[in-house]
Amino acid sequence: MLKSERKQVILEQLKHHRTVSLETLVQILNTSESTVRRDLDELENEQKLRRVHGGAESIRFLQEEESNQEKSIKNIHEKQKIAEKAASLIQDNDVVFIDAGTTNDFLIQAIEHSQVTIVTNSIHHASKLVERNIPTVIIGGSVKRSTDASIGGVALNQIGQLNFDKAFLGMNAIDSNFFTTPDMEEGAVKRAILENAKNTYVLADSSKLGETSFVKVAPVSKASIITNRYKSEVVEVLKGKTEVIEV
């Protein structure tokens, strides 16, 4: 395999998994450890990845954001388990806000109660809820194409007039102190939802933990976190500041 081909394979691995070990790359590329190390060094010099102990990780920029289509093929099993746990928290007669996002797409599929009212800022989610005969309220506003989320002044005004028993939010990144997202308008909508919900749960697979994005939405103490089991110092820090539900 040519060097350029090896580099492309490495970048593809990082695109789908965020991190990759040296051992895994040796097996995939069917080459020596020293060759892989040289490839990783060159890619780091080209600012295409970051070297870490035992492998490499992708570089995440503060305003970087994947589309729902890109997110939908990643960490599917983890997202399903997180969504099932979230769905188990919904009770009859609840008024529930469900944020746009791919993990919340699995949540909609997992809802067992029909005697609830769901409010959402996603056209995609609303369509699926209506198909399931679940009472649905859709938030208006400008639709952000990459995430299918209603944002802007109209959305904020509507959310400000409503109260929710529970809210389930997606989040791009969670560091030890803040929930963060790349987009200022989307961040404002998430913040408004937090302020109007009795109980808020952030649904985030472990790839979001320990990461930081551009816009601070709220301190981590403002919402519980539902995530997949993940041995990390970040989780231990978060547990000291908020409820962390591991599935």
Tab-separated table of N, CA and C in Angstrom, residues 94-223:
chain	number	residue	atom	x	y	z
A	94	ASP	N	-46.850	13.352	30.894
A	94	ASP	CA	-45.705	14.261	30.839
A	94	ASP	C	-45.804	15.174	29.617
A	95	VAL	N	-45.328	16.402	29.776
A	95	VAL	CA	-45.048	17.287	28.642
A	95	VAL	C	-43.539	17.274	28.467
A	96	VAL	N	-43.096	16.802	27.313
A	96	VAL	CA	-41.678	16.509	27.114
A	96	VAL	C	-41.132	17.272	25.917
A	97	PHE	N	-39.995	17.917	26.109
A	97	PHE	CA	-39.300	18.523	24.967
A	97	PHE	C	-38.221	17.550	24.479
A	98	ILE	N	-38.205	17.322	23.180
A	98	ILE	CA	-37.167	16.485	22.570
A	98	ILE	C	-36.430	17.315	21.527
A	99	ASP	N	-35.165	17.529	21.767
A	99	ASP	CA	-34.294	18.331	20.918
A	99	ASP	C	-34.022	17.616	19.596
A	100	ALA	N	-33.612	18.372	18.595
A	100	ALA	CA	-33.148	17.759	17.349
A	100	ALA	C	-31.888	16.951	17.639
A	101	GLY	N	-31.580	15.974	16.784
A	101	GLY	CA	-30.357	15.201	16.971
A	101	GLY	C	-30.566	13.727	16.735
A	102	THR	N	-29.477	13.016	16.469
A	102	THR	CA	-29.570	11.607	16.079
A	102	THR	C	-29.862	10.684	17.252
A	103	THR	N	-29.326	10.968	18.450
A	103	THR	CA	-29.650	10.131	19.604
A	103	THR	C	-31.120	10.285	19.963
A	104	ASN	N	-31.643	11.505	19.857
A	104	ASN	CA	-33.061	11.727	20.136
A	104	ASN	C	-33.958	11.091	19.081
A	105	ASP	N	-33.428	10.825	17.910
A	105	ASP	CA	-34.177	10.083	16.895
A	105	ASP	C	-34.457	8.672	17.405
A	106	PHE	N	-33.450	8.066	18.033
A	106	PHE	CA	-33.652	6.742	18.646
A	106	PHE	C	-34.618	6.834	19.824
A	107	LEU	N	-34.580	7.951	20.561
A	107	LEU	CA	-35.496	8.140	21.684
A	107	LEU	C	-36.948	8.102	21.223
A	108	ILE	N	-37.241	8.771	20.131
A	108	ILE	CA	-38.612	8.795	19.611
A	108	ILE	C	-39.096	7.385	19.298
A	109	GLN	N	-38.210	6.580	18.749
A	109	GLN	CA	-38.569	5.196	18.429
A	109	GLN	C	-38.804	4.361	19.685
A	110	ALA	N	-38.171	4.762	20.802
A	110	ALA	CA	-38.237	3.968	22.035
A	110	ALA	C	-39.372	4.378	22.970
A	111	ILE	N	-40.052	5.492	22.699
A	111	ILE	CA	-41.130	5.953	23.578
A	111	ILE	C	-42.275	4.938	23.586
A	112	GLU	N	-42.673	4.518	24.785
A	112	GLU	CA	-43.741	3.525	24.907
A	112	GLU	C	-45.080	4.149	25.282
A	113	HIS	N	-45.050	5.353	25.860
A	113	HIS	CA	-46.291	5.989	26.307
A	113	HIS	C	-46.885	6.848	25.185
A	114	SER	N	-48.181	6.699	24.968
A	114	SER	CA	-48.859	7.553	23.990
A	114	SER	C	-49.599	8.698	24.676
A	115	GLN	N	-49.793	8.588	26.010
A	115	GLN	CA	-50.492	9.629	26.759
A	115	GLN	C	-49.499	10.690	27.234
A	116	VAL	N	-48.772	11.257	26.303
A	116	VAL	CA	-47.813	12.313	26.587
A	116	VAL	C	-47.957	13.385	25.506
A	117	THR	N	-47.420	14.548	25.777
A	117	THR	CA	-47.334	15.588	24.754
A	117	THR	C	-45.859	15.857	24.503
A	118	ILE	N	-45.457	15.736	23.249
A	118	ILE	CA	-44.058	15.951	22.881
A	118	ILE	C	-43.936	17.274	22.141
A	119	VAL	N	-43.008	18.100	22.577
A	119	VAL	CA	-42.663	19.340	21.889
A	119	VAL	C	-41.277	19.145	21.291
A	120	THR	N	-41.105	19.525	20.044
A	120	THR	CA	-39.810	19.339	19.399
A	120	THR	C	-39.509	20.497	18.452
A	121	ASN	N	-38.233	20.733	18.241
A	121	ASN	CA	-37.803	21.745	17.264
A	121	ASN	C	-37.220	21.081	16.022
A	122	SER	N	-37.645	19.860	15.751
A	122	SER	CA	-37.159	19.107	14.592
A	122	SER	C	-38.331	18.656	13.718
A	123	ILE	N	-38.318	19.057	12.463
A	123	ILE	CA	-39.340	18.607	11.510
A	123	ILE	C	-39.296	17.088	11.369
A	124	HIS	N	-38.100	16.569	11.333
A	124	HIS	CA	-37.892	15.124	11.195
A	124	HIS	C	-38.541	14.372	12.361
A	125	HIS	N	-38.258	14.839	13.587
A	125	HIS	CA	-38.841	14.194	14.764
A	125	HIS	C	-40.360	14.320	14.756
A	126	ALA	N	-40.860	15.521	14.436
A	126	ALA	CA	-42.304	15.760	14.463
A	126	ALA	C	-43.034	14.810	13.532
A	127	SER	N	-42.488	14.593	12.358
A	127	SER	CA	-43.114	13.699	11.388
A	127	SER	C	-43.228	12.277	11.943
A	128	LYS	N	-42.161	11.798	12.574
A	128	LYS	CA	-42.188	10.445	13.134
A	128	LYS	C	-43.172	10.336	14.300
A	129	LEU	N	-43.235	11.395	15.119
A	129	LEU	CA	-44.159	11.381	16.251
A	129	LEU	C	-45.609	11.353	15.789
A	130	VAL	N	-45.924	12.140	14.767
A	130	VAL	CA	-47.284	12.169	14.229
A	130	VAL	C	-47.654	10.807	13.660
A	131	GLU	N	-46.712	10.162	12.996
A	131	GLU	CA	-46.962	8.820	12.453
A	131	GLU	C	-47.301	7.831	13.560
A	132	ARG	N	-46.752	8.059	14.761
A	132	ARG	CA	-47.010	7.173	15.896
A	132	ARG	C	-48.230	7.617	16.708
A	133	ASN	N	-48.947	8.625	16.216
A	133	ASN	CA	-50.140	9.136	16.888
A	133	ASN	C	-49.851	9.672	18.288
A	134	ILE	N	-48.687	10.236	18.469
A	134	ILE	CA	-48.316	10.862	19.734
A	134	ILE	C	-48.578	12.362	19.614
A	135	PRO	N	-49.351	12.959	20.523
A	135	PRO	CA	-49.626	14.398	20.466
A	135	PRO	C	-48.334	15.196	20.372
A	136	THR	N	-48.252	16.064	19.371
A	136	THR	CA	-46.983	16.716	19.045
A	136	THR	C	-47.161	18.211	18.819
A	137	VAL	N	-46.248	18.992	19.373
A	137	VAL	CA	-46.177	20.429	19.124
A	137	VAL	C	-44.819	20.716	18.504
A	138	ILE	N	-44.806	21.403	17.369
A	138	ILE	CA	-43.541	21.698	16.710
A	138	ILE	C	-43.200	23.171	16.876
A	139	ILE	N	-41.951	23.422	17.230
A	139	ILE	CA	-41.444	24.782	17.387
A	139	ILE	C	-41.064	25.342	16.020
A	140	GLY	N	-41.493	26.579	15.731
A	140	GLY	CA	-41.168	27.187	14.451
A	140	GLY	C	-39.838	27.922	14.475
A	141	GLY	N	-39.579	28.662	13.414
A	141	GLY	CA	-38.338	29.424	13.307
A	141	GLY	C	-37.554	29.057	12.062
A	142	SER	N	-36.356	29.561	11.979
A	142	SER	CA	-35.468	29.228	10.860
A	142	SER	C	-34.897	27.836	11.085
A	143	VAL	N	-34.893	27.022	10.029
A	143	VAL	CA	-34.416	25.648	10.158
A	143	VAL	C	-32.951	25.569	9.741
A	144	LYS	N	-32.127	25.072	10.634
A	144	LYS	CA	-30.714	24.865	10.346
A	144	LYS	C	-30.564	23.554	9.586
A	145	ARG	N	-30.077	23.610	8.375
A	145	ARG	CA	-30.072	22.436	7.496
A	145	ARG	C	-29.254	21.282	8.039
A	146	SER	N	-28.080	21.561	8.607
A	146	SER	CA	-27.184	20.476	9.004
A	146	SER	C	-27.714	19.656	10.173
A	147	THR	N	-28.531	20.281	11.038
A	147	THR	CA	-29.033	19.567	12.214
A	147	THR	C	-30.549	19.437	12.250
A	148	ASP	N	-31.264	20.055	11.277
A	148	ASP	CA	-32.719	19.973	11.222
A	148	ASP	C	-33.365	20.626	12.444
A	149	ALA	N	-32.696	21.615	13.052
A	149	ALA	CA	-33.203	22.256	14.259
A	149	ALA	C	-33.769	23.635	13.953
A	150	SER	N	-34.945	23.950	14.534
A	150	SER	CA	-35.494	25.296	14.446
A	150	SER	C	-34.735	26.197	15.413
A	151	ILE	N	-34.276	27.332	14.920
A	151	ILE	CA	-33.496	28.255	15.731
A	151	ILE	C	-33.985	29.682	15.489
A	152	GLY	N	-33.402	30.642	16.190
A	152	GLY	CA	-33.715	32.045	15.955
A	152	GLY	C	-34.773	32.588	16.900
A	153	GLY	N	-35.163	33.841	16.665
A	153	GLY	CA	-36.072	34.556	17.544
A	153	GLY	C	-37.438	33.925	17.680
A	154	VAL	N	-37.998	33.411	16.596
A	154	VAL	CA	-39.326	32.782	16.642
A	154	VAL	C	-39.294	31.562	17.554
A	155	ALA	N	-38.265	30.744	17.389
A	155	ALA	CA	-38.125	29.547	18.223
A	155	ALA	C	-37.970	29.920	19.695
A	156	LEU	N	-37.124	30.898	19.965
A	156	LEU	CA	-36.902	31.323	21.350
A	156	LEU	C	-38.173	31.866	21.977
A	157	ASN	N	-38.946	32.626	21.208
A	157	ASN	CA	-40.194	33.202	21.724
A	157	ASN	C	-41.198	32.109	22.082
A	158	GLN	N	-41.327	31.112	21.227
A	158	GLN	CA	-42.263	30.024	21.498
A	158	GLN	C	-41.844	29.213	22.715
A	159	ILE	N	-40.562	28.871	22.780
A	159	ILE	CA	-40.069	28.073	23.909
A	159	ILE	C	-40.263	28.830	25.222
A	160	GLY	N	-40.073	30.149	25.181
A	160	GLY	CA	-40.218	30.962	26.381
A	160	GLY	C	-41.621	30.967	26.943
A	161	GLN	N	-42.607	30.600	26.136
A	161	GLN	CA	-44.003	30.585	26.574
A	161	GLN	C	-44.461	29.220	27.070
A	162	LEU	N	-43.560	28.250	27.067
A	162	LEU	CA	-43.929	26.881	27.415
A	162	LEU	C	-43.138	26.375	28.622
A	163	ASN	N	-43.729	25.397	29.309
A	163	ASN	CA	-43.046	24.706	30.398
A	163	ASN	C	-43.050	23.208	30.109
A	164	PHE	N	-42.018	22.522	30.567
A	164	PHE	CA	-41.871	21.098	30.277
A	164	PHE	C	-41.599	20.316	31.567
A	165	ASP	N	-42.196	19.126	31.660
A	165	ASP	CA	-41.857	18.239	32.780
A	165	ASP	C	-40.437	17.719	32.634
A	166	LYS	N	-40.118	17.328	31.404
A	166	LYS	CA	-38.782	16.790	31.120
A	166	LYS	C	-38.309	17.299	29.769
A	167	ALA	N	-37.010	17.471	29.640
A	167	ALA	CA	-36.428	17.841	28.347
A	167	ALA	C	-35.235	16.942	28.086
A	168	PHE	N	-35.110	16.527	26.836
A	168	PHE	CA	-33.989	15.684	26.423
A	168	PHE	C	-33.222	16.426	25.331
A	169	LEU	N	-32.006	16.812	25.653
A	169	LEU	CA	-31.192	17.612	24.746
A	169	LEU	C	-30.022	16.817	24.183
A	170	GLY	N	-29.663	17.120	22.936
A	170	GLY	CA	-28.396	16.671	22.397
A	170	GLY	C	-27.345	17.734	22.701
A	171	MET	N	-26.091	17.341	22.672
A	171	MET	CA	-25.013	18.293	22.929
A	171	MET	C	-23.772	17.854	22.168
A	172	ASN	N	-23.069	18.819	21.573
A	172	ASN	CA	-21.888	18.486	20.776
A	172	ASN	C	-20.685	18.131	21.622
A	173	ALA	N	-20.575	18.772	22.792
A	173	ALA	CA	-19.391	18.555	23.619
A	173	ALA	C	-19.713	18.817	25.081
A	174	ILE	N	-19.046	18.062	25.956
A	174	ILE	CA	-19.195	18.239	27.398
A	174	ILE	C	-17.807	18.168	28.023
A	175	ASP	N	-17.334	19.283	28.554
A	175	ASP	CA	-16.071	19.229	29.277
A	175	ASP	C	-16.378	19.127	30.767
A	176	SER	N	-15.420	19.321	31.622
A	176	SER	CA	-15.636	19.123	33.048
A	176	SER	C	-16.490	20.219	33.680
A	177	ASN	N	-16.762	21.304	32.933
A	177	ASN	CA	-17.508	22.420	33.503
A	177	ASN	C	-18.773	22.817	32.741
A	178	PHE	N	-18.759	22.675	31.405
A	178	PHE	CA	-19.852	23.226	30.599
A	178	PHE	C	-20.335	22.270	29.513
A	179	PHE	N	-21.641	22.405	29.200
A	179	PHE	CA	-22.188	21.867	27.960
A	179	PHE	C	-21.899	22.902	26.872
A	180	THR	N	-21.407	22.461	25.720
A	180	THR	CA	-21.077	23.410	24.660
A	180	THR	C	-21.538	22.908	23.302
A	181	THR	N	-21.693	23.863	22.371
A	181	THR	CA	-22.168	23.566	21.020
A	181	THR	C	-21.501	24.532	20.046
A	182	PRO	N	-21.383	24.204	18.758
A	182	PRO	CA	-20.679	25.091	17.823
A	182	PRO	C	-21.450	26.332	17.412
A	183	ASP	N	-22.772	26.326	17.513
A	183	ASP	CA	-23.610	27.359	16.921
A	183	ASP	C	-24.244	28.241	17.998
A	184	MET	N	-24.102	29.562	17.882
A	184	MET	CA	-24.617	30.485	18.889
A	184	MET	C	-26.138	30.450	18.985
A	185	GLU	N	-26.828	30.412	17.840
A	185	GLU	CA	-28.291	30.408	17.855
A	185	GLU	C	-28.835	29.091	18.412
A	186	GLU	N	-28.211	27.997	18.024
A	186	GLU	CA	-28.660	26.707	18.550
A	186	GLU	C	-28.375	26.631	20.049
A	187	GLY	N	-27.251	27.211	20.465
A	187	GLY	CA	-26.927	27.255	21.885
A	187	GLY	C	-27.962	28.033	22.676
A	188	ALA	N	-28.459	29.124	22.109
A	188	ALA	CA	-29.476	29.934	22.777
A	188	ALA	C	-30.773	29.153	22.949
A	189	VAL	N	-31.150	28.368	21.948
A	189	VAL	CA	-32.361	27.549	22.034
A	189	VAL	C	-32.216	26.504	23.132
A	190	LYS	N	-31.087	25.821	23.167
A	190	LYS	CA	-30.861	24.803	24.205
A	190	LYS	C	-30.905	25.444	25.596
A	191	ARG	N	-30.343	26.633	25.723
A	191	ARG	CA	-30.332	27.341	27.006
A	191	ARG	C	-31.757	27.674	27.444
A	192	ALA	N	-32.589	28.100	26.497
A	192	ALA	CA	-33.980	28.437	26.807
A	192	ALA	C	-34.758	27.203	27.262
A	193	ILE	N	-34.485	26.071	26.634
A	193	ILE	CA	-35.155	24.826	27.024
A	193	ILE	C	-34.767	24.455	28.452
A	194	LEU	N	-33.494	24.561	28.771
A	194	LEU	CA	-33.017	24.267	30.120
A	194	LEU	C	-33.740	25.116	31.166
A	195	GLU	N	-33.981	26.349	30.837
A	195	GLU	CA	-34.601	27.286	31.782
A	195	GLU	C	-36.085	27.004	31.993
A	196	ASN	N	-36.708	26.260	31.072
A	196	ASN	CA	-38.150	26.050	31.140
A	196	ASN	C	-38.549	24.606	31.423
A	197	ALA	N	-37.595	23.771	31.777
A	197	ALA	CA	-37.888	22.369	32.063
A	197	ALA	C	-37.636	22.055	33.540
A	198	LYS	N	-38.542	21.283	34.135
A	198	LYS	CA	-38.346	20.851	35.524
A	198	LYS	C	-37.108	19.964	35.639
A	199	ASN	N	-36.973	19.038	34.696
A	199	ASN	CA	-35.834	18.114	34.686
A	199	ASN	C	-35.281	18.016	33.279
A	200	THR	N	-33.985	18.231	33.134
A	200	THR	CA	-33.355	18.173	31.819
A	200	THR	C	-32.293	17.088	31.801
A	201	TYR	N	-32.276	16.323	30.704
A	201	TYR	CA	-31.296	15.258	30.518
A	201	TYR	C	-30.557	15.515	29.215
A	202	VAL	N	-29.251	15.497	29.280
A	202	VAL	CA	-28.429	15.622	28.078
A	202	VAL	C	-28.029	14.218	27.647
A	203	LEU	N	-28.381	13.864	26.421
A	203	LEU	CA	-28.070	12.545	25.875
A	203	LEU	C	-26.793	12.660	25.053
A	204	ALA	N	-25.735	11.994	25.514
A	204	ALA	CA	-24.439	12.154	24.844
A	204	ALA	C	-23.625	10.874	24.961
A	205	ASP	N	-23.262	10.296	23.822
A	205	ASP	CA	-22.367	9.142	23.897
A	205	ASP	C	-20.978	9.612	24.321
A	206	SER	N	-20.138	8.683	24.724
A	206	SER	CA	-18.874	9.030	25.367
A	206	SER	C	-17.902	9.795	24.467
A	207	SER	N	-18.132	9.802	23.148
A	207	SER	CA	-17.255	10.564	22.256
A	207	SER	C	-17.376	12.064	22.498
A	208	LYS	N	-18.480	12.497	23.147
A	208	LYS	CA	-18.693	13.924	23.424
A	208	LYS	C	-18.023	14.362	24.727
A	209	LEU	N	-17.664	13.403	25.573
A	209	LEU	CA	-17.135	13.726	26.892
A	209	LEU	C	-15.677	14.169	26.814
A	210	GLY	N	-15.351	15.194	27.571
A	210	GLY	CA	-13.989	15.707	27.562
A	210	GLY	C	-13.691	16.594	26.380
A	211	GLU	N	-14.717	16.938	25.605
A	211	GLU	CA	-14.562	17.798	24.438
A	211	GLU	C	-15.128	19.187	24.717
A	212	THR	N	-14.669	20.160	23.947
A	212	THR	CA	-15.132	21.537	24.104
A	212	THR	C	-15.479	22.118	22.747
A	213	SER	N	-16.606	22.807	22.669
A	213	SER	CA	-17.013	23.468	21.444
A	213	SER	C	-17.096	24.978	21.678
A	214	PHE	N	-17.546	25.720	20.698
A	214	PHE	CA	-17.444	27.178	20.667
A	214	PHE	C	-18.301	27.904	21.708
A	215	VAL	N	-19.576	27.489	21.828
A	215	VAL	CA	-20.546	28.244	22.615
A	215	VAL	C	-20.878	27.513	23.923
A	216	LYS	N	-20.763	28.224	25.052
A	216	LYS	CA	-21.166	27.672	26.336
A	216	LYS	C	-22.684	27.729	26.449
A	217	VAL	N	-23.302	26.577	26.637
A	217	VAL	CA	-24.757	26.520	26.791
A	217	VAL	C	-25.142	26.707	28.251
A	218	ALA	N	-24.514	25.931	29.137
A	218	ALA	CA	-24.841	26.003	30.563
A	218	ALA	C	-23.811	25.205	31.346
A	219	PRO	N	-23.674	25.494	32.647
A	219	PRO	CA	-22.826	24.645	33.490
A	219	PRO	C	-23.377	23.229	33.535
A	220	VAL	N	-22.514	22.246	33.708
A	220	VAL	CA	-22.949	20.849	33.713
A	220	VAL	C	-23.902	20.549	34.870
A	221	SER	N	-23.894	21.377	35.888
A	221	SER	CA	-24.783	21.170	37.034
A	221	SER	C	-26.254	21.388	36.678
A	222	LYS	N	-26.521	21.996	35.517
A	222	LYS	CA	-27.887	22.347	35.130
A	222	LYS	C	-28.693	21.182	34.554
A	223	ALA	N	-28.043	20.060	34.271
A	223	ALA	CA	-28.770	18.936	33.674
A	223	ALA	C	-28.095	17.622	34.034
